[in-house]
XYZ file of C-alpha atoms in Angstrom:
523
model
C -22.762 2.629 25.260
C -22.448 -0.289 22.145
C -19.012 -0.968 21.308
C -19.857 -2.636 18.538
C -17.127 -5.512 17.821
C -15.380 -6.244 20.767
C -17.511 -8.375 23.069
C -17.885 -12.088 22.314
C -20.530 -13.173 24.434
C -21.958 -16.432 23.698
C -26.055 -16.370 22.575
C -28.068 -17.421 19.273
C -25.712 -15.528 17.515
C -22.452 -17.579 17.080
C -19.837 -17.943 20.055
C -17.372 -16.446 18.099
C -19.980 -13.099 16.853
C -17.435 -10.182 16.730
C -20.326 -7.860 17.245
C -21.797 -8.770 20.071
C -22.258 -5.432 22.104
C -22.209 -3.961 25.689
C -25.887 -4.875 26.195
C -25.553 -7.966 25.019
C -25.491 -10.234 21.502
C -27.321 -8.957 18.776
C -30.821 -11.024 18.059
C -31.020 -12.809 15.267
C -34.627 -12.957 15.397
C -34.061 -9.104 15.466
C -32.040 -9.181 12.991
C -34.281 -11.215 10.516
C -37.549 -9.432 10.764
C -36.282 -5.805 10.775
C -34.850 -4.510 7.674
C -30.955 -3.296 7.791
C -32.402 0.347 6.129
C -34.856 0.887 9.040
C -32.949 -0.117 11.779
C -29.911 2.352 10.562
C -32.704 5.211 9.832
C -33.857 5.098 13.426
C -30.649 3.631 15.007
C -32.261 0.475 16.768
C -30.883 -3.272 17.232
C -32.390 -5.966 19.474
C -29.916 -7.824 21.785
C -30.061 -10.529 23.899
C -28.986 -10.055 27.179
C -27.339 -12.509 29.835
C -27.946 -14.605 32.002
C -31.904 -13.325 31.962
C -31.857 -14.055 28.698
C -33.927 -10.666 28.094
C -34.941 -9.291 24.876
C -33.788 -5.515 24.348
C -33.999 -3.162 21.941
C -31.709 -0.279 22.292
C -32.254 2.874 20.387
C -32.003 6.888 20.784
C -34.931 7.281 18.869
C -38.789 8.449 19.883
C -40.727 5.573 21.638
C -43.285 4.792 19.074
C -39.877 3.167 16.970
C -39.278 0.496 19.641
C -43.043 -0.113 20.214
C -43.407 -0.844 16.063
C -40.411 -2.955 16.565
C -41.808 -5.184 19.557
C -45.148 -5.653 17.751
C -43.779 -6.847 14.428
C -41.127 -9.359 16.481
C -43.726 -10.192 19.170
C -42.651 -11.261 22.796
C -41.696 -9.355 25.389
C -39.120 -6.517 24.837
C -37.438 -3.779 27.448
C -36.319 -0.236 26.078
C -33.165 0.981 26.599
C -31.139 4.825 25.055
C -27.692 4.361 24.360
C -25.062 6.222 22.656
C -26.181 7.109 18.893
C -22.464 6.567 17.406
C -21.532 3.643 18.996
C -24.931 2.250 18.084
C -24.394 2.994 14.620
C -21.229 0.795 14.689
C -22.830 -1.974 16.261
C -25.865 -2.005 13.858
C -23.358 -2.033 10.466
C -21.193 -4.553 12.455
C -24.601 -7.261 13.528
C -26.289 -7.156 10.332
C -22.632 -7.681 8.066
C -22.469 -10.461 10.813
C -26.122 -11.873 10.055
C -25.122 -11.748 6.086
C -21.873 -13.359 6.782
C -23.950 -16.596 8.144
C -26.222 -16.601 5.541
C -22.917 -16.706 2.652
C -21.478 -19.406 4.636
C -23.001 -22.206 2.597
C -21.784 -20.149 -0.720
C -17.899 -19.420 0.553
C -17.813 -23.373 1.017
C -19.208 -23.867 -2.707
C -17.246 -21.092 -4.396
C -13.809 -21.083 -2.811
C -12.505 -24.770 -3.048
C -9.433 -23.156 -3.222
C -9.554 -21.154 -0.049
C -11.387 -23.677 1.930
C -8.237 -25.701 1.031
C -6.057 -22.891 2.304
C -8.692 -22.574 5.355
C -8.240 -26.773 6.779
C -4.394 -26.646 6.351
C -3.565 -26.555 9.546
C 0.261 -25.677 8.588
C -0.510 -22.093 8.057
C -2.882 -21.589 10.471
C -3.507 -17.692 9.062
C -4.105 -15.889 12.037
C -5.412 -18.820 13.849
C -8.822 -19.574 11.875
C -9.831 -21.793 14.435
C -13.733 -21.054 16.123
C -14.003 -17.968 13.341
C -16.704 -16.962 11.007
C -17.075 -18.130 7.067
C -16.050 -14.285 5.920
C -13.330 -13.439 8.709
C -11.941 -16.979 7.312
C -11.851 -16.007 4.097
C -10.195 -12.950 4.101
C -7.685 -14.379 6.006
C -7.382 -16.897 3.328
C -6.724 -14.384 1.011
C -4.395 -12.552 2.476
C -2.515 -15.947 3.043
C -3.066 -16.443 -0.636
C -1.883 -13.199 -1.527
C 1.428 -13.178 1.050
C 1.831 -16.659 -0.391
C 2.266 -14.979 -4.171
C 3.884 -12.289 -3.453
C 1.708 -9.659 -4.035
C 1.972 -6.220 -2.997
C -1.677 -4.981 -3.425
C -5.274 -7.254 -2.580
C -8.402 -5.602 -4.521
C -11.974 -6.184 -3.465
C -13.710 -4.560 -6.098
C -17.733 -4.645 -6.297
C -19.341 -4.771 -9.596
C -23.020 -5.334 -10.973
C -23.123 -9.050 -10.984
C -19.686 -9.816 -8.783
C -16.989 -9.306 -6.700
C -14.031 -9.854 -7.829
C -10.659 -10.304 -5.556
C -7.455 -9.439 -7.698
C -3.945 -9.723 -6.704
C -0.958 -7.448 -7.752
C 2.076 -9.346 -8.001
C 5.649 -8.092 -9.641
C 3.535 -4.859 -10.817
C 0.842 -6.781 -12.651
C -2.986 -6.959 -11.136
C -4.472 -10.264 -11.804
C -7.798 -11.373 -11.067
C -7.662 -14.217 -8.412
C -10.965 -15.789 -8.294
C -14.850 -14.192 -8.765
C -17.388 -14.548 -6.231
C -21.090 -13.428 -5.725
C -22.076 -9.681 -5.531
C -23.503 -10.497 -2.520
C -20.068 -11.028 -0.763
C -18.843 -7.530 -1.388
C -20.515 -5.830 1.754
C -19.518 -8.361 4.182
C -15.996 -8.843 3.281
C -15.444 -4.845 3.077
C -17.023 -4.778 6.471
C -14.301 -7.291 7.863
C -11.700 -5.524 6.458
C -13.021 -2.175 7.701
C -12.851 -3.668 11.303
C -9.617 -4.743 11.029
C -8.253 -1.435 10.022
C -10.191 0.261 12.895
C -12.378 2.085 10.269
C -15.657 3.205 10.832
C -17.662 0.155 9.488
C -21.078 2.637 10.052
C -19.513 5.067 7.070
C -20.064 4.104 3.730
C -20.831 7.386 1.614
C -16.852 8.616 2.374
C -13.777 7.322 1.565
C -11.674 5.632 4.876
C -7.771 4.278 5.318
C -6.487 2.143 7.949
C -4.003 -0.126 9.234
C -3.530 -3.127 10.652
C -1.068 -5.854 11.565
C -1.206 -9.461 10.860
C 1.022 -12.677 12.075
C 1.193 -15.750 9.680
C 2.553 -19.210 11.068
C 4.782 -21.149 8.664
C 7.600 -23.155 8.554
C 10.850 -21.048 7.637
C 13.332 -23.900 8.255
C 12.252 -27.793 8.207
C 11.244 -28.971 11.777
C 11.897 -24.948 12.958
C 8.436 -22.999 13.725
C 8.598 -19.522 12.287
C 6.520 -16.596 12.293
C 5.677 -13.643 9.464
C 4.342 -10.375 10.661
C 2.969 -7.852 7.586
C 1.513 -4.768 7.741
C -1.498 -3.618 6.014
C -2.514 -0.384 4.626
C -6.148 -0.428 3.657
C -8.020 2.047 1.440
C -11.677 1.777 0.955
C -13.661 3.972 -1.700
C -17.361 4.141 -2.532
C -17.965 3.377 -5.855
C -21.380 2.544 -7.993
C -21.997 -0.766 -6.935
C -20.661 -0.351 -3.555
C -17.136 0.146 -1.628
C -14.758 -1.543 -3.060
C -10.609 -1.568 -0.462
C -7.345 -1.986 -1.606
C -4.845 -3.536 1.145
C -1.221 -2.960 0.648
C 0.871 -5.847 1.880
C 3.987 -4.980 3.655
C 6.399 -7.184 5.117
C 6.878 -6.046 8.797
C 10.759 -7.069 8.408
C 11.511 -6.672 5.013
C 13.998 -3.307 5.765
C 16.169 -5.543 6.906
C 16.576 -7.327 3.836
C 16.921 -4.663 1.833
C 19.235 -5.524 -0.863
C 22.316 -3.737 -2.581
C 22.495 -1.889 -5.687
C 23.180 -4.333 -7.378
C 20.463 -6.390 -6.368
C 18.320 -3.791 -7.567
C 19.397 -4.258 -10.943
C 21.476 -0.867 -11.090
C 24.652 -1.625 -13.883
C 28.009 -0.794 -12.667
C 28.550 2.410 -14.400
C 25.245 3.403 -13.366
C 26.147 2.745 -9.998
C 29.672 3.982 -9.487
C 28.188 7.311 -10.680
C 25.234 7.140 -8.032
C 27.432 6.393 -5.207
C 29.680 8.931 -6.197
C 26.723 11.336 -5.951
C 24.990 10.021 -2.163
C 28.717 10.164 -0.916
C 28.965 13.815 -1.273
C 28.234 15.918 2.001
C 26.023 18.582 0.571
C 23.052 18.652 -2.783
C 19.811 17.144 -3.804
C 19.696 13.807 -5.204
C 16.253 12.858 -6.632
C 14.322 9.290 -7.709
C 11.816 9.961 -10.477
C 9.150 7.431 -11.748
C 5.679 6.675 -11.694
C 3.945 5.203 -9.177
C 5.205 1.725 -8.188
C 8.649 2.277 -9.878
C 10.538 1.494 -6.887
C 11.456 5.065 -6.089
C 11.079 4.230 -2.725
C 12.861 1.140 -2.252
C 16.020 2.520 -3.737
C 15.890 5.539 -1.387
C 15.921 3.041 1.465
C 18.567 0.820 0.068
C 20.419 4.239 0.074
C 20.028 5.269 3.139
C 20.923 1.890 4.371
C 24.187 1.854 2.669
C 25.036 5.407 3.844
C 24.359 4.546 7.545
C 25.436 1.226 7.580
C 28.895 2.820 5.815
C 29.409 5.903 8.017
C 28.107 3.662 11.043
C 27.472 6.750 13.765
C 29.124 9.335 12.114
C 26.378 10.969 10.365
C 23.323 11.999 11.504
C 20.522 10.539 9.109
C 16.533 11.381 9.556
C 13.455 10.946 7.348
C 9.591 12.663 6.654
C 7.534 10.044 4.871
C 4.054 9.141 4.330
C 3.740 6.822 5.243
C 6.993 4.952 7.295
C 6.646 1.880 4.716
C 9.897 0.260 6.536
C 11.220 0.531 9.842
C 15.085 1.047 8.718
C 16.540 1.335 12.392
C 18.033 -2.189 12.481
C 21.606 -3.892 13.071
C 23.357 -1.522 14.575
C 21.922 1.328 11.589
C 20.661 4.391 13.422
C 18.019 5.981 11.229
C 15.018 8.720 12.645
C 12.335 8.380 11.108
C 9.212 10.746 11.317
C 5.997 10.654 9.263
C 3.757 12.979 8.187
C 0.292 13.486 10.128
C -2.258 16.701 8.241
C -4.424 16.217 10.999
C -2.046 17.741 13.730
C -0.574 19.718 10.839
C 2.658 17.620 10.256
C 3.455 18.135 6.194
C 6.464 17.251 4.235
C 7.519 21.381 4.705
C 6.957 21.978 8.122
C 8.258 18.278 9.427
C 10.882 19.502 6.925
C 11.631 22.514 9.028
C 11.664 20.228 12.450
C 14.264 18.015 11.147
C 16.349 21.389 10.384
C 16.473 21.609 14.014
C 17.503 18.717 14.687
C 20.894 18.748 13.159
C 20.721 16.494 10.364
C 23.445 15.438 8.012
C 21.727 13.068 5.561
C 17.587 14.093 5.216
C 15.296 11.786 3.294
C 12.126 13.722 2.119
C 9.236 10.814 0.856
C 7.906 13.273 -2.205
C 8.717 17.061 -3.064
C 4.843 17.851 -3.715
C 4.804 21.750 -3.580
C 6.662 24.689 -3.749
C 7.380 24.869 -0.063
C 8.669 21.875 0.164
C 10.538 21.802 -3.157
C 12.061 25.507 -1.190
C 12.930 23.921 1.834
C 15.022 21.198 0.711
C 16.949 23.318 -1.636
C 18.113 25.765 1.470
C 18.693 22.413 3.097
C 20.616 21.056 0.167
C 22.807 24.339 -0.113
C 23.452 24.926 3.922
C 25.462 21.926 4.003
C 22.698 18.844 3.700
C 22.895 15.924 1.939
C 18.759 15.861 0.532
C 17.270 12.612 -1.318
C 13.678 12.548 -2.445
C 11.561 11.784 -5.185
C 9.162 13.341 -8.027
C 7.090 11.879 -10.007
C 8.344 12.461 -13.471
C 8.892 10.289 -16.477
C 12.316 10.486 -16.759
C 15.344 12.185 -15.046
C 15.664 15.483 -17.281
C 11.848 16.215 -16.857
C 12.464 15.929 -12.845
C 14.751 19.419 -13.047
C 12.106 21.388 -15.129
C 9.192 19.783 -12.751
C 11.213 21.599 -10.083
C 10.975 25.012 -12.191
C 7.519 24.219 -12.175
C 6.849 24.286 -8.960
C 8.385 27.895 -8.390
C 12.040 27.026 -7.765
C 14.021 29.577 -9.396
C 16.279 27.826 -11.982
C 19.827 29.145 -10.855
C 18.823 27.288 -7.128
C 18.449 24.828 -8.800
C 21.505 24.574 -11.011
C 23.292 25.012 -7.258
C 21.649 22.739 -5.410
C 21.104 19.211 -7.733
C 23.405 16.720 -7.880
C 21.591 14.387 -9.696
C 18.263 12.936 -11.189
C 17.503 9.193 -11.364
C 14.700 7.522 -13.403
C 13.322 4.630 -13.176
C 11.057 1.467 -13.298
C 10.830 -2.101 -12.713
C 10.182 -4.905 -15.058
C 9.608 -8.749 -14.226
C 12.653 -11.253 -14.381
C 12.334 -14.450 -16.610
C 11.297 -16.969 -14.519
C 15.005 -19.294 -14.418
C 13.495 -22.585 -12.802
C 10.852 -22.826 -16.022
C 13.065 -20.536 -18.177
C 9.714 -18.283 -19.060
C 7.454 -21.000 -20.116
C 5.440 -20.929 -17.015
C 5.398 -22.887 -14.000
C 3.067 -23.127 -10.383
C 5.627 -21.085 -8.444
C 5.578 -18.377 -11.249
C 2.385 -18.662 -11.394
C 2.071 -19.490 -14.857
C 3.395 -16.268 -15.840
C 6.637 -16.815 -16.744
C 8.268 -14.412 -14.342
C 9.082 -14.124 -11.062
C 10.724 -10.995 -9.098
C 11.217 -7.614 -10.853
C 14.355 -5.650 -11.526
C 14.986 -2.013 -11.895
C 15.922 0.036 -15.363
C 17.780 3.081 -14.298
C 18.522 6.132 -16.098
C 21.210 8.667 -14.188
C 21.634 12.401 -15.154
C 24.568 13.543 -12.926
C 24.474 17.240 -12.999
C 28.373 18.544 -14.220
C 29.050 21.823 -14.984
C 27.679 21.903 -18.586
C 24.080 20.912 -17.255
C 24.236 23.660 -14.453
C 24.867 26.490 -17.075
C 22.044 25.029 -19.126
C 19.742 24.491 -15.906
C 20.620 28.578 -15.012
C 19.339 29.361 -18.326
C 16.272 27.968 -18.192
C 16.860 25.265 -20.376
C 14.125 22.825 -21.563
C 13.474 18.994 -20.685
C 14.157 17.939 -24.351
C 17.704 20.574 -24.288
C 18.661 18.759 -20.881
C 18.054 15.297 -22.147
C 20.512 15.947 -25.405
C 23.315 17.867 -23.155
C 22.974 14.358 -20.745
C 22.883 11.972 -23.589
C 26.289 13.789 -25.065
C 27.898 13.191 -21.655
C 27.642 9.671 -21.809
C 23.713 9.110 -19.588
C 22.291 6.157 -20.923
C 18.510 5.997 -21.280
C 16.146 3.932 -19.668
C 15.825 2.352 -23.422
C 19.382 1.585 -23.415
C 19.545 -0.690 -20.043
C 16.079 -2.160 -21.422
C 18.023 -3.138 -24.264
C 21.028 -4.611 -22.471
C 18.364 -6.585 -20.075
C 16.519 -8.260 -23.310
C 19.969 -9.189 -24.903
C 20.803 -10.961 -21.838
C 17.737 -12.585 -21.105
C 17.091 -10.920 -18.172
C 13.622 -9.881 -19.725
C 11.564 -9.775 -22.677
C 10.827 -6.947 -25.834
C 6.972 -7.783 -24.238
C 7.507 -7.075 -20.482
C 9.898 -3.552 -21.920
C 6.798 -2.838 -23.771
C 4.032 -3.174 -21.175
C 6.873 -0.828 -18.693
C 8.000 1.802 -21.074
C 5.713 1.346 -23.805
C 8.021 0.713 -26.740
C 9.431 -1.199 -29.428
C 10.141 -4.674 -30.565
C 13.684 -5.631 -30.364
C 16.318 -4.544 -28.769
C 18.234 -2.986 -31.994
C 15.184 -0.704 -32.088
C 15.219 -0.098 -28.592
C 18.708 1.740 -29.082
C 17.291 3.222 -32.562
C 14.314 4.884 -31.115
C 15.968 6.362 -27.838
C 18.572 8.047 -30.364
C 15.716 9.018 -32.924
C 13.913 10.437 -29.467
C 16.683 12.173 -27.700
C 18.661 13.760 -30.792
């Protein structure tokens, strides 16, 4: 059988040829003179085999394929049948290699910057050393990336050229542009680090992988940086284009207060007040990327970390983002699997069993679910999840929505929090732009948070069926202030700018109509 890329035998193909197979390492003279299209059609590869230094071809096809083959290469050439799928793998993996060698003379040319990255020895990104030009340079990315803080790397294929783009503090940049032609072979790199099937390219594929990064934390100490990656790849019309999601490996245990999130005092008095209780729903809203989940995990932090082993406190996510069971804090955490049947409702239902005081839910998608955790909620369970609403009021009708009946609801929910994140004014260059901000002017994000806390008023009105726009008025008349409001506050004190408010929330110019508008809005 070809295993593809695993074996590193040592042939014409490069020493350090991650798809040399089984049999042997793929010919290059194979390579060359067949095309990629009819060697996939009728699953054939020529390898070189050691130490007879034998040409084969191996193939599950009908003779007359090899014999075509060995009269177009010439020389001498010895059939073998092997497995068709691991063939397949083997023959996407040799010819991304072949294209890879072919672009090396280009990734010099066109990356200056990453070649730069690539010969400093300091960072050694998952030891370079002896590798090919495209497994270099996506691990010079990825240092590039980790090095700006970005959450998200995009390799995205277009007509003319691929472009690598960075998301960092919630804004996608492009990095740099390079050739079409590098698309294929740096998807395929990425595809074999996240186990993928490199052979599949008509269906969309995720995977993960792992990756260490030398550096120096403290001067003279050696240090070490492990971060996770979740990689999506999607066909698209000029070819697959993956999205890696950067997570640091031990960033749950840095997770920072409430107040390092950016939540106000009153805003968080109120929120504590609400996690602290022993029973009810408490629910993040936002859009994607608001930080829903980050302030669920600061939460649960501070309610283990408070009650120490006094509580018993599990999670069902998808996916485990952060490992949270650190320092003493005893957290279970489960995540969802569809393949084996594992959802949000029935790993739900497991966790029921398992005699749970605090439950973490990752998203309330459906009706079951939504059902589930409001039995939970009202059979003595502390619940915290999130929906993906725009702001808190619209996160109790989206529960309606979904087939809860309203007077569960008005029992069960303790409170709804919006928010979103907006990027921090650079201090060091004071927002004029500097190299460690990038040139953007800001640097780190902090949260805008809008609490509805769910008092007796809001329960009759919930029971009656009461409408988003009805909630919003009864919460602004007890005293919630509006994601506008702590915009406003944040501008005034320089924390941000009326331009950063506007690209989050999509609003206004100064902070005097900040307030105006949310009142104009809400009344």
């Amino acid at each position: 059988m070809v295993t593809g890329a695993q074996s590193t035998t040592t042939d014409e193909a490069s020493s350090s040829d991650p798809v040399a197979c089984g049999l042997g390492t793929p010919s290059n003279a194979f390579l060359r003179g067949i095309n990629e299209e009819f060697a996939r059609r009728h699953l054939i590869l020529g390898v070189v085999r050691e130490p007879a230094d034998v040409l084969l071809v191996a193939t599950s096809t009908r003779p007359a394929i090899p014999h075509n083959c060995a009269t177009r290469l010439g020389g001498e050439w010895v059939t073998t049948t092997v497995d068709a799928e691991g063939l397949a793998r083997a023959i996407d993996a040799a010819y991304a290699h072949c294209a890879s060698q072919d672009l090396k003379s280009e990734v010099d040319s066109e990356s200056d910057v990453v070649a730069s990255i690539i010969a400093d020895s300091e960072h050694d990104l998952l030891n370079t050393q002896g590798k090919g030009p495209i497994v270099r340079l996506v691990d010079a990315l990825l240092f590039e990336a980790i090095g700006h803080g970005a959450s998200d790397v995009h390799v995205q294929p277009l007509a003319d050229r691929t472009l690598v783009r960075e998301r960092v503090d919630g804004a996608l940049r492009t990095t740099r542009e390079v050739g079409a032609q590098f698309a294929r072979p740096l998807v395929s790199r990425i595809k074999v680090m996240g186990r993928m099937d490199v052979a599949e390219h008509r269906l969309p594929q995720d995977g993960r992988a792992t990756v260490t990064i030398g550096e120096n934390r403290e001067p003279g100490e050696r240090g070490q940086r492990t971060v996770d990656l979740r990689i999506s790849t999607l066909p698209t019309a000029y070819g697959e284009r993956a999205v890696l999601r950067l997570l640091e490996a031990d960033s749950a245990g840095t997770l920072g207060s409430f107040e390092a999130l950016g939540m106000p005092e009153r805003e968080r008095q109120a929120f504590v007040s609400c996690v602290t209780r022993s029973s009810g729903i408490v629910l993040s809203t936002g859009p994607t990327g608001s930080g829903k989940t980050t302030t669920l995990y600061t939460t649960l932090r501070w309610i283990a970390t408070r009650s120490a082993a006094d509580l018993n406190v599990m999670t069902i996510e998808d996916p485990i983002e952060y490992e949270l069971s650190s320092d003493g804090v005893a957290i279970s955490q489960a995540q969802v699997n569809t393949k084996k049947g594992v959802t949000f409702a029935t790993g739900l239902r497991h966790i029921l069993r398992q005699d749970p005081d605090v439950i973490m839910v990752g998203e309330i998608r459906d009706e079951e679910t939504a059902g589930i955790a409001i039995q939970a909620s009202l059979t003595g369970h502390l619940v915290l999840s999130t929906l993906h609403t725009n702001d808190a009021a619209t996160a109790i009708t989206r529960l309606v929505d979904l087939g809860v009946e309203p007077y569960l609801v008005s029992a069960s929910l303790s409170a709804s929090l919006a928010q979103r994140l907006v990027r921090r004014v650079h201090a060091d260059c004071q927002g004029l732009g500097c190299e460690r901000c990038l040139g953007t002017g800001f640097r780190g994000r902090v949260g805008l948070f809008e609490l509805l806390v769910v008092d007796e008023a809001m329960r009759e009105a919930i029971g009656r069926g009461a409408t988003a726009q009805r909630l919003r008025a009864l919460s602004r008349t007890a005293g919630t202030r509006s994601l506008r409001d702590i915009a406003s506050d944040f501008i005034a004190s320089g924390v941000t700018t009326e331009t950063e408010v506007c690209r989050v929330l999509g609003q206004v110019n100064t902070p005097a109509a900040l307030s105006a508008r949310s009142v104009e809005v809400d009344s």
